[in-house]
Amino acid sequence: FVSLDCGGKDNFTDDLGLKWTPDKQVLHGQAANISVANETRKQYTSLRYFPADNRKYCYTLNVISRTRYLIRATFLYGNFDSNNVYPKFDISLGPTHWATIVISDANMIEAQELIFLALDPTISVCLSNATTGQPFISTLELRQFNGSIYLTEFENQFFLSVSARINFGADSEAPVRYPDDPFDRIWESDSIKKANYLVDVAAGTEKVSTRMPIDISNSERPPQKVMQTAVIGRYGSLSYRLNLDGFPGFGWAFTYFAEIEDLRATESRKFRLVLPGYPDLSKAIVNIQENAQGKYRLYEPGYYNISLPFVLSFRFGKTSDSTEGPLVNAMEINKYLKKSDGSLDGLVIASVVSLYSTTDWAQEGGDPCLPVTWSWVQCNADPQPRITSIKLSKKNLRGSIPSDLTKLSGLIELWLDGNALTGSIPDFSGCTNLKIIHMEDNHLTGELPSSLLNLPNLKELYLQDNMLSGTVPSDFLNRNLVFNCTGNVNLHKGGSRTSHNKIIIGSSVGAAVLLIATIVSCLLIRKGKKKYPKQGQPDGMQAQRLVSTLGGAATEAAHCFTLSDLEDATKKFEKKVGSGGFGVVYYGKLKDGKEIAVKVLTSNSFQGRREFSNEVTLLSRIHHRNLVQFLGYCQEEGKSILVYEFMHNGTLKEHLYGPLTRQRSINWIKRLEIAEDAARGIISPSSSLIKVTFGVILLELISGQEAISNENFGVNCRNIVQWAKLHIESGDIQGIIDPSLDNVYDIQSMWKIAEKALMCVQPHGSMRPSMSEVIKEIQDAISIERGADAVREGSSDDISRHSIHSSLNMGSLDMGTSEHYLSIDESRKQPSAR
């Protein structure tokens, strides 16, 4: 085992018997101490944090090639920076993006686990791309497996990202892990109140346990302590809903059974997995004793390749000839995470770095290009990128120029100036793309290699102030090349005096042409400004890019307002009428009397400007009676502004939860109908911002609250996404439901919308649902709600459907809503036991 206490100072052994060591080998970052209520484990009293810059910061761990491992990283914020700015950043394993870490509670541990096959003697775990706050890490753990329980035919191309590992029938909330599990997998208790486990638990669900030993046959299967507990559906049914982190996608899913009740000869336990809409999956009958060949023995049917949704609803139901209800002991679900092959120059540059292993610049670790480039490297955008630029100026490099640099065939720029390099210049003729070479201010010796003449794209060659000798080949002086070799006292230029004069004259003429071109450009720009008055275009080239994206009708609809026009209309942004995570909204009135709402966006990064162009294009194409009309945009002086028609009827919150309700809130089914109409208006665009915004709107409809802050989740402000996520993931959906609804809703429809809202605000666009999927979910929720209305009108009984623990009646659901249930790759639809 490797157990790193990040930011810690001393070795220690914890209560489980795990030996922890501090991460003192990491040269970057700073250690911080934290104190969190009810968290006494020593490894969570410290952490290591890193600057929020464009670098990545890596841990390198030794592994055994062709061996399977589990790696686990944990993060406990604890307000270490005293800023209450909840961090959001990325973690990667080598070149592969592993996960986006989103902290939503300062006192809760965020954990990520991967199972992987090591193919090299080391692995790198890297933190990068801070969106808010600073990247940090609390612990990093590496656990080696002995055998092949996690062997799949895809393991050379995919990692297994752990999504759920559940111990059913647990006798406490404590997880089962080391030493009960010799590989320190963490089997979470189903006693914890979580959305993953306790939503829709069927009536009659009962916990059972035994002290009898369980024959698991293989130490890598679930540990005996996990298999000694189970849940049984005494009324013939077990039903659950799981929120599967990282899904939808393809995954690895296995269920673990062991008969731990003593059945009489006349009793039997047979059941099947019931998944509406998937009859093939419901055919296989589980008979634990028959498949396990006896009691107290493990049977593990499952799928190596199965498509799973984000919200997985499933049920085990007993067969008609069974006397006993279904039983389940444990379940494990992992998602296939596509590995990146990394850059093509990784091994070559690693050889270069190994020569300077003690220097600061050589400590960045991981892949040179992916998912973030090293600070002194630039790469192209190919799926398997190549290094195009190396900038090691003034890095105190000594010795000869590393010969491996000549193997970087994609290299365009090489900057080695200002060092103490010695020896001769190597042969770079294999680097045919080289345009710029800087080797000035070193101690290089030998002759100027003629191989440099074989570089067809070379434009700049700086070799001044070295100790080169011999004669400069005349071809260096006769080609179109910016060349400087002054300061090499023993290096002489070849060719005639005429040639030398041509170089001097050519250089002078070139400089004069550049000067004249600059002057002419300035005059043209000045003249152009006089001829064409300011039109309120976005800044510089960005204006051209933005306008060029708005074609045809879109250009006509997206009017480009000048900043001065908007300042006049809003009286210098005097009247603020709203605010949210994306900006502040001001009231304005144009010269023609038209009232407008002017949204000044908060983000102005390069990414923000690029997304702004996309949003203007998309908003220009959206026209719907239930959506506010988009009028135009402005992008000047660093400001990105969207202009809409002004609506006099008030904000969504005012209608849901304010003075406009006239003491009566809009009911839940009406809110769903509003959401459906709005979603229909934006069904075609695939904009990430629009999906995120719609997810926030869904949460506002549920809660009657308004999104009032950005990602800087401070003490005095609340981010609706983080707030709702905390409640939903803890199973406490009622904690976010608008109290003015007076419990007049069906909990199932509420869960559907809440879960779909969280999918809309997933950190990666690929994980967000399409708008058509969102509409389908809203329609399903409306159907459920209308059915509930009929029940409410037909009976005065306040039935238990309003409890979050109400049973999921699988037969009552629309069987067409297949996205909520299991789907499967048809080529692999038969379960198999390992």
Short mmCIF file of N, CA and C in Angstrom, two decimals, residues 227-321:
data_model
loop_
_atom_site.label_atom_id
_atom_site.label_comp_id
_atom_site.label_asym_id
_atom_site.label_seq_id
_atom_site.Cartn_x
_atom_site.Cartn_y
_atom_site.Cartn_z
N MET A 227 -20.42 -9.85 2.71
CA MET A 227 -21.32 -10.92 2.28
C MET A 227 -22.12 -11.50 3.44
N GLN A 228 -21.74 -11.20 4.67
CA GLN A 228 -22.48 -11.72 5.83
C GLN A 228 -23.73 -10.89 6.14
N THR A 229 -23.95 -9.81 5.42
CA THR A 229 -25.16 -9.00 5.59
C THR A 229 -25.89 -8.92 4.25
N ALA A 230 -27.20 -8.69 4.32
CA ALA A 230 -28.01 -8.61 3.11
C ALA A 230 -29.32 -7.91 3.42
N VAL A 231 -30.05 -7.57 2.36
CA VAL A 231 -31.43 -7.13 2.52
C VAL A 231 -32.32 -8.15 1.81
N ILE A 232 -33.51 -8.34 2.36
CA ILE A 232 -34.48 -9.29 1.79
C ILE A 232 -35.80 -8.55 1.59
N GLY A 233 -36.44 -8.80 0.49
CA GLY A 233 -37.77 -8.25 0.23
C GLY A 233 -38.83 -9.21 0.72
N ARG A 234 -39.27 -9.04 1.96
CA ARG A 234 -40.22 -9.98 2.55
C ARG A 234 -41.55 -9.98 1.81
N TYR A 235 -41.89 -8.87 1.17
CA TYR A 235 -43.15 -8.83 0.42
C TYR A 235 -42.93 -9.20 -1.06
N GLY A 236 -41.73 -9.71 -1.37
CA GLY A 236 -41.47 -10.20 -2.73
C GLY A 236 -40.78 -9.22 -3.64
N SER A 237 -40.37 -8.05 -3.10
CA SER A 237 -39.79 -7.05 -3.99
C SER A 237 -38.71 -6.25 -3.28
N LEU A 238 -37.63 -5.95 -4.01
CA LEU A 238 -36.59 -5.01 -3.58
C LEU A 238 -36.45 -3.97 -4.69
N SER A 239 -36.57 -2.70 -4.36
CA SER A 239 -36.43 -1.67 -5.40
C SER A 239 -35.52 -0.55 -4.91
N TYR A 240 -34.72 -0.02 -5.82
CA TYR A 240 -33.75 1.01 -5.48
C TYR A 240 -33.59 1.97 -6.65
N ARG A 241 -33.04 3.15 -6.33
CA ARG A 241 -32.60 4.11 -7.34
C ARG A 241 -31.18 4.53 -6.96
N LEU A 242 -30.30 4.54 -7.93
CA LEU A 242 -28.92 4.96 -7.70
C LEU A 242 -28.59 6.13 -8.60
N ASN A 243 -27.98 7.15 -8.05
CA ASN A 243 -27.37 8.20 -8.86
C ASN A 243 -25.94 7.76 -9.15
N LEU A 244 -25.65 7.46 -10.40
CA LEU A 244 -24.35 6.91 -10.77
C LEU A 244 -23.42 8.03 -11.23
N ASP A 245 -22.47 8.39 -10.38
CA ASP A 245 -21.52 9.45 -10.72
C ASP A 245 -20.78 9.10 -12.01
N GLY A 246 -20.67 10.09 -12.90
CA GLY A 246 -19.95 9.90 -14.14
C GLY A 246 -20.78 9.38 -15.29
N PHE A 247 -21.93 8.78 -15.01
CA PHE A 247 -22.79 8.27 -16.07
C PHE A 247 -23.68 9.40 -16.57
N PRO A 248 -24.34 9.22 -17.73
CA PRO A 248 -24.53 8.01 -18.53
C PRO A 248 -23.27 7.61 -19.29
N GLY A 249 -23.24 6.33 -19.62
CA GLY A 249 -22.11 5.79 -20.36
C GLY A 249 -22.07 4.29 -20.22
N PHE A 250 -21.00 3.69 -20.73
CA PHE A 250 -20.83 2.25 -20.64
C PHE A 250 -20.08 1.90 -19.37
N GLY A 251 -20.49 0.79 -18.76
CA GLY A 251 -19.90 0.44 -17.49
C GLY A 251 -19.78 -1.05 -17.26
N TRP A 252 -19.26 -1.36 -16.11
CA TRP A 252 -19.01 -2.72 -15.59
C TRP A 252 -19.86 -2.84 -14.34
N ALA A 253 -20.77 -3.79 -14.30
CA ALA A 253 -21.71 -3.87 -13.18
C ALA A 253 -21.88 -5.32 -12.72
N PHE A 254 -21.65 -5.56 -11.43
CA PHE A 254 -21.81 -6.90 -10.88
C PHE A 254 -22.59 -6.82 -9.56
N THR A 255 -23.44 -7.83 -9.35
CA THR A 255 -24.19 -7.96 -8.11
C THR A 255 -23.72 -9.22 -7.40
N TYR A 256 -23.63 -9.15 -6.07
CA TYR A 256 -23.08 -10.25 -5.28
C TYR A 256 -24.16 -10.83 -4.37
N PHE A 257 -24.35 -12.16 -4.48
CA PHE A 257 -25.38 -12.85 -3.70
C PHE A 257 -24.75 -13.99 -2.91
N ALA A 258 -25.28 -14.21 -1.70
CA ALA A 258 -24.97 -15.41 -0.92
C ALA A 258 -26.18 -15.72 -0.05
N GLU A 259 -26.64 -16.93 -0.09
CA GLU A 259 -27.79 -17.33 0.74
C GLU A 259 -27.33 -17.43 2.18
N ILE A 260 -27.86 -16.55 3.04
CA ILE A 260 -27.43 -16.55 4.44
C ILE A 260 -28.60 -16.83 5.38
N GLU A 261 -29.74 -17.27 4.83
CA GLU A 261 -30.86 -17.74 5.66
C GLU A 261 -30.98 -19.26 5.51
N ASP A 262 -31.39 -19.90 6.55
CA ASP A 262 -31.57 -21.36 6.51
C ASP A 262 -32.98 -21.66 6.01
N LEU A 263 -33.09 -22.06 4.74
CA LEU A 263 -34.39 -22.38 4.16
C LEU A 263 -34.69 -23.87 4.35
N ARG A 264 -35.96 -24.14 4.61
CA ARG A 264 -36.38 -25.55 4.71
C ARG A 264 -36.48 -26.14 3.31
N ALA A 265 -36.63 -27.46 3.25
CA ALA A 265 -36.67 -28.16 1.96
C ALA A 265 -37.83 -27.69 1.10
N THR A 266 -38.89 -27.24 1.74
CA THR A 266 -40.07 -26.80 0.98
C THR A 266 -40.00 -25.33 0.57
N GLU A 267 -38.95 -24.65 1.02
CA GLU A 267 -38.82 -23.22 0.72
C GLU A 267 -37.80 -23.00 -0.40
N SER A 268 -38.02 -21.95 -1.16
CA SER A 268 -37.09 -21.64 -2.25
C SER A 268 -36.99 -20.13 -2.41
N ARG A 269 -35.86 -19.70 -2.98
CA ARG A 269 -35.67 -18.28 -3.25
C ARG A 269 -35.25 -18.12 -4.71
N LYS A 270 -36.20 -17.68 -5.50
CA LYS A 270 -35.93 -17.42 -6.91
C LYS A 270 -36.44 -16.02 -7.24
N PHE A 271 -35.65 -15.26 -7.97
CA PHE A 271 -36.08 -13.90 -8.33
C PHE A 271 -35.36 -13.47 -9.60
N ARG A 272 -35.84 -12.39 -10.16
CA ARG A 272 -35.22 -11.87 -11.37
C ARG A 272 -35.10 -10.35 -11.27
N LEU A 273 -34.15 -9.83 -12.03
CA LEU A 273 -33.98 -8.39 -12.15
C LEU A 273 -35.08 -7.85 -13.06
N VAL A 274 -35.88 -6.92 -12.57
CA VAL A 274 -37.00 -6.37 -13.34
C VAL A 274 -36.64 -4.97 -13.81
N LEU A 275 -36.57 -4.81 -15.13
CA LEU A 275 -36.26 -3.52 -15.73
C LEU A 275 -37.28 -3.24 -16.82
N PRO A 276 -38.28 -2.40 -16.55
CA PRO A 276 -39.32 -2.12 -17.55
C PRO A 276 -38.73 -1.67 -18.87
N GLY A 277 -39.22 -2.24 -19.94
CA GLY A 277 -38.73 -1.88 -21.26
C GLY A 277 -37.57 -2.73 -21.73
N TYR A 278 -37.05 -3.60 -20.86
CA TYR A 278 -35.91 -4.45 -21.23
C TYR A 278 -36.21 -5.89 -20.86
N PRO A 279 -37.11 -6.53 -21.60
CA PRO A 279 -37.53 -7.89 -21.25
C PRO A 279 -36.39 -8.89 -21.28
N ASP A 280 -35.41 -8.71 -22.17
CA ASP A 280 -34.31 -9.66 -22.24
C ASP A 280 -33.52 -9.71 -20.94
N LEU A 281 -33.40 -8.55 -20.31
CA LEU A 281 -32.65 -8.50 -19.05
C LEU A 281 -33.45 -9.10 -17.90
N SER A 282 -34.74 -9.20 -18.07
CA SER A 282 -35.61 -9.70 -17.00
C SER A 282 -35.88 -11.19 -17.10
N LYS A 283 -35.30 -11.86 -18.08
CA LYS A 283 -35.58 -13.29 -18.27
C LYS A 283 -34.79 -14.16 -17.31
N ALA A 284 -33.53 -13.77 -17.06
CA ALA A 284 -32.65 -14.63 -16.26
C ALA A 284 -33.13 -14.70 -14.82
N ILE A 285 -33.31 -15.91 -14.32
CA ILE A 285 -33.77 -16.14 -12.95
C ILE A 285 -32.56 -16.42 -12.06
N VAL A 286 -32.52 -15.74 -10.92
CA VAL A 286 -31.45 -15.95 -9.95
C VAL A 286 -31.93 -16.97 -8.92
N ASN A 287 -31.20 -18.06 -8.82
CA ASN A 287 -31.41 -19.04 -7.76
C ASN A 287 -30.06 -19.17 -7.07
N ILE A 288 -29.93 -18.47 -5.92
CA ILE A 288 -28.61 -18.32 -5.32
C ILE A 288 -27.97 -19.66 -4.99
N GLN A 289 -28.70 -20.52 -4.29
CA GLN A 289 -28.10 -21.79 -3.85
C GLN A 289 -27.70 -22.66 -5.03
N GLU A 290 -28.53 -22.62 -6.07
CA GLU A 290 -28.23 -23.45 -7.23
C GLU A 290 -26.98 -22.95 -7.95
N ASN A 291 -26.90 -21.61 -8.16
CA ASN A 291 -25.76 -21.06 -8.88
C ASN A 291 -24.48 -21.04 -8.05
N ALA A 292 -24.63 -20.84 -6.75
CA ALA A 292 -23.46 -20.82 -5.88
C ALA A 292 -23.07 -22.21 -5.41
N GLN A 293 -23.91 -23.20 -5.75
CA GLN A 293 -23.68 -24.59 -5.36
C GLN A 293 -23.64 -24.73 -3.84
N GLY A 294 -24.65 -24.13 -3.20
CA GLY A 294 -24.77 -24.30 -1.76
C GLY A 294 -24.96 -22.98 -1.03
N LYS A 295 -25.33 -23.10 0.24
CA LYS A 295 -25.49 -21.92 1.09
C LYS A 295 -24.13 -21.35 1.47
N TYR A 296 -24.15 -20.09 1.90
CA TYR A 296 -22.95 -19.41 2.39
C TYR A 296 -21.82 -19.44 1.36
N ARG A 297 -22.20 -19.42 0.11
CA ARG A 297 -21.22 -19.35 -0.99
C ARG A 297 -21.61 -18.21 -1.91
N LEU A 298 -20.60 -17.56 -2.47
CA LEU A 298 -20.83 -16.36 -3.27
C LEU A 298 -21.18 -16.70 -4.71
N TYR A 299 -22.19 -15.98 -5.22
CA TYR A 299 -22.57 -16.04 -6.64
C TYR A 299 -22.60 -14.60 -7.15
N GLU A 300 -22.01 -14.34 -8.32
CA GLU A 300 -21.80 -12.95 -8.76
C GLU A 300 -22.14 -12.76 -10.24
N PRO A 301 -23.39 -12.72 -10.59
CA PRO A 301 -23.74 -12.42 -11.98
C PRO A 301 -23.53 -10.93 -12.28
N GLY A 302 -23.20 -10.65 -13.51
CA GLY A 302 -23.01 -9.25 -13.87
C GLY A 302 -22.70 -9.07 -15.33
N TYR A 303 -22.37 -7.84 -15.69
CA TYR A 303 -22.12 -7.46 -17.08
C TYR A 303 -20.78 -6.74 -17.18
N TYR A 304 -19.98 -7.17 -18.13
CA TYR A 304 -18.69 -6.50 -18.36
C TYR A 304 -18.85 -5.25 -19.23
N ASN A 305 -19.92 -5.17 -19.97
CA ASN A 305 -20.09 -4.03 -20.88
C ASN A 305 -21.58 -3.73 -20.99
N ILE A 306 -22.03 -2.73 -20.25
CA ILE A 306 -23.45 -2.42 -20.21
C ILE A 306 -23.64 -0.91 -20.19
N SER A 307 -24.65 -0.43 -20.87
CA SER A 307 -24.93 1.00 -20.92
C SER A 307 -25.86 1.36 -19.76
N LEU A 308 -25.44 2.33 -18.96
CA LEU A 308 -26.20 2.72 -17.77
C LEU A 308 -26.51 4.21 -17.80
N PRO A 309 -27.66 4.61 -17.23
CA PRO A 309 -28.02 6.02 -17.16
C PRO A 309 -27.45 6.67 -15.90
N PHE A 310 -27.64 7.95 -15.78
CA PHE A 310 -27.22 8.66 -14.56
C PHE A 310 -28.07 8.23 -13.37
N VAL A 311 -29.37 8.12 -13.58
CA VAL A 311 -30.27 7.67 -12.52
C VAL A 311 -30.74 6.26 -12.88
N LEU A 312 -30.28 5.28 -12.14
CA LEU A 312 -30.60 3.89 -12.41
C LEU A 312 -31.69 3.42 -11.44
N SER A 313 -32.85 3.10 -11.98
CA SER A 313 -33.92 2.51 -11.18
C SER A 313 -33.99 1.01 -11.50
N PHE A 314 -34.04 0.19 -10.47
CA PHE A 314 -34.07 -1.26 -10.72
C PHE A 314 -34.86 -1.94 -9.60
N ARG A 315 -35.32 -3.17 -9.88
CA ARG A 315 -36.07 -3.93 -8.89
C ARG A 315 -35.75 -5.40 -9.04
N PHE A 316 -35.65 -6.07 -7.91
CA PHE A 316 -35.59 -7.52 -7.88
C PHE A 316 -36.96 -8.03 -7.41
N GLY A 317 -37.58 -8.91 -8.18
CA GLY A 317 -38.89 -9.43 -7.82
C GLY A 317 -38.88 -10.95 -7.82
N LYS A 318 -39.55 -11.55 -6.83
CA LYS A 318 -39.56 -13.01 -6.74
C LYS A 318 -40.43 -13.61 -7.84
N THR A 319 -40.09 -14.82 -8.24
CA THR A 319 -40.86 -15.52 -9.26
C THR A 319 -42.11 -16.14 -8.62
N SER A 320 -43.05 -16.54 -9.45
CA SER A 320 -44.33 -17.07 -8.94
C SER A 320 -44.15 -18.38 -8.19
N ASP A 321 -43.10 -19.15 -8.50
CA ASP A 321 -42.91 -20.44 -7.83
C ASP A 321 -41.93 -20.35 -6.66
#
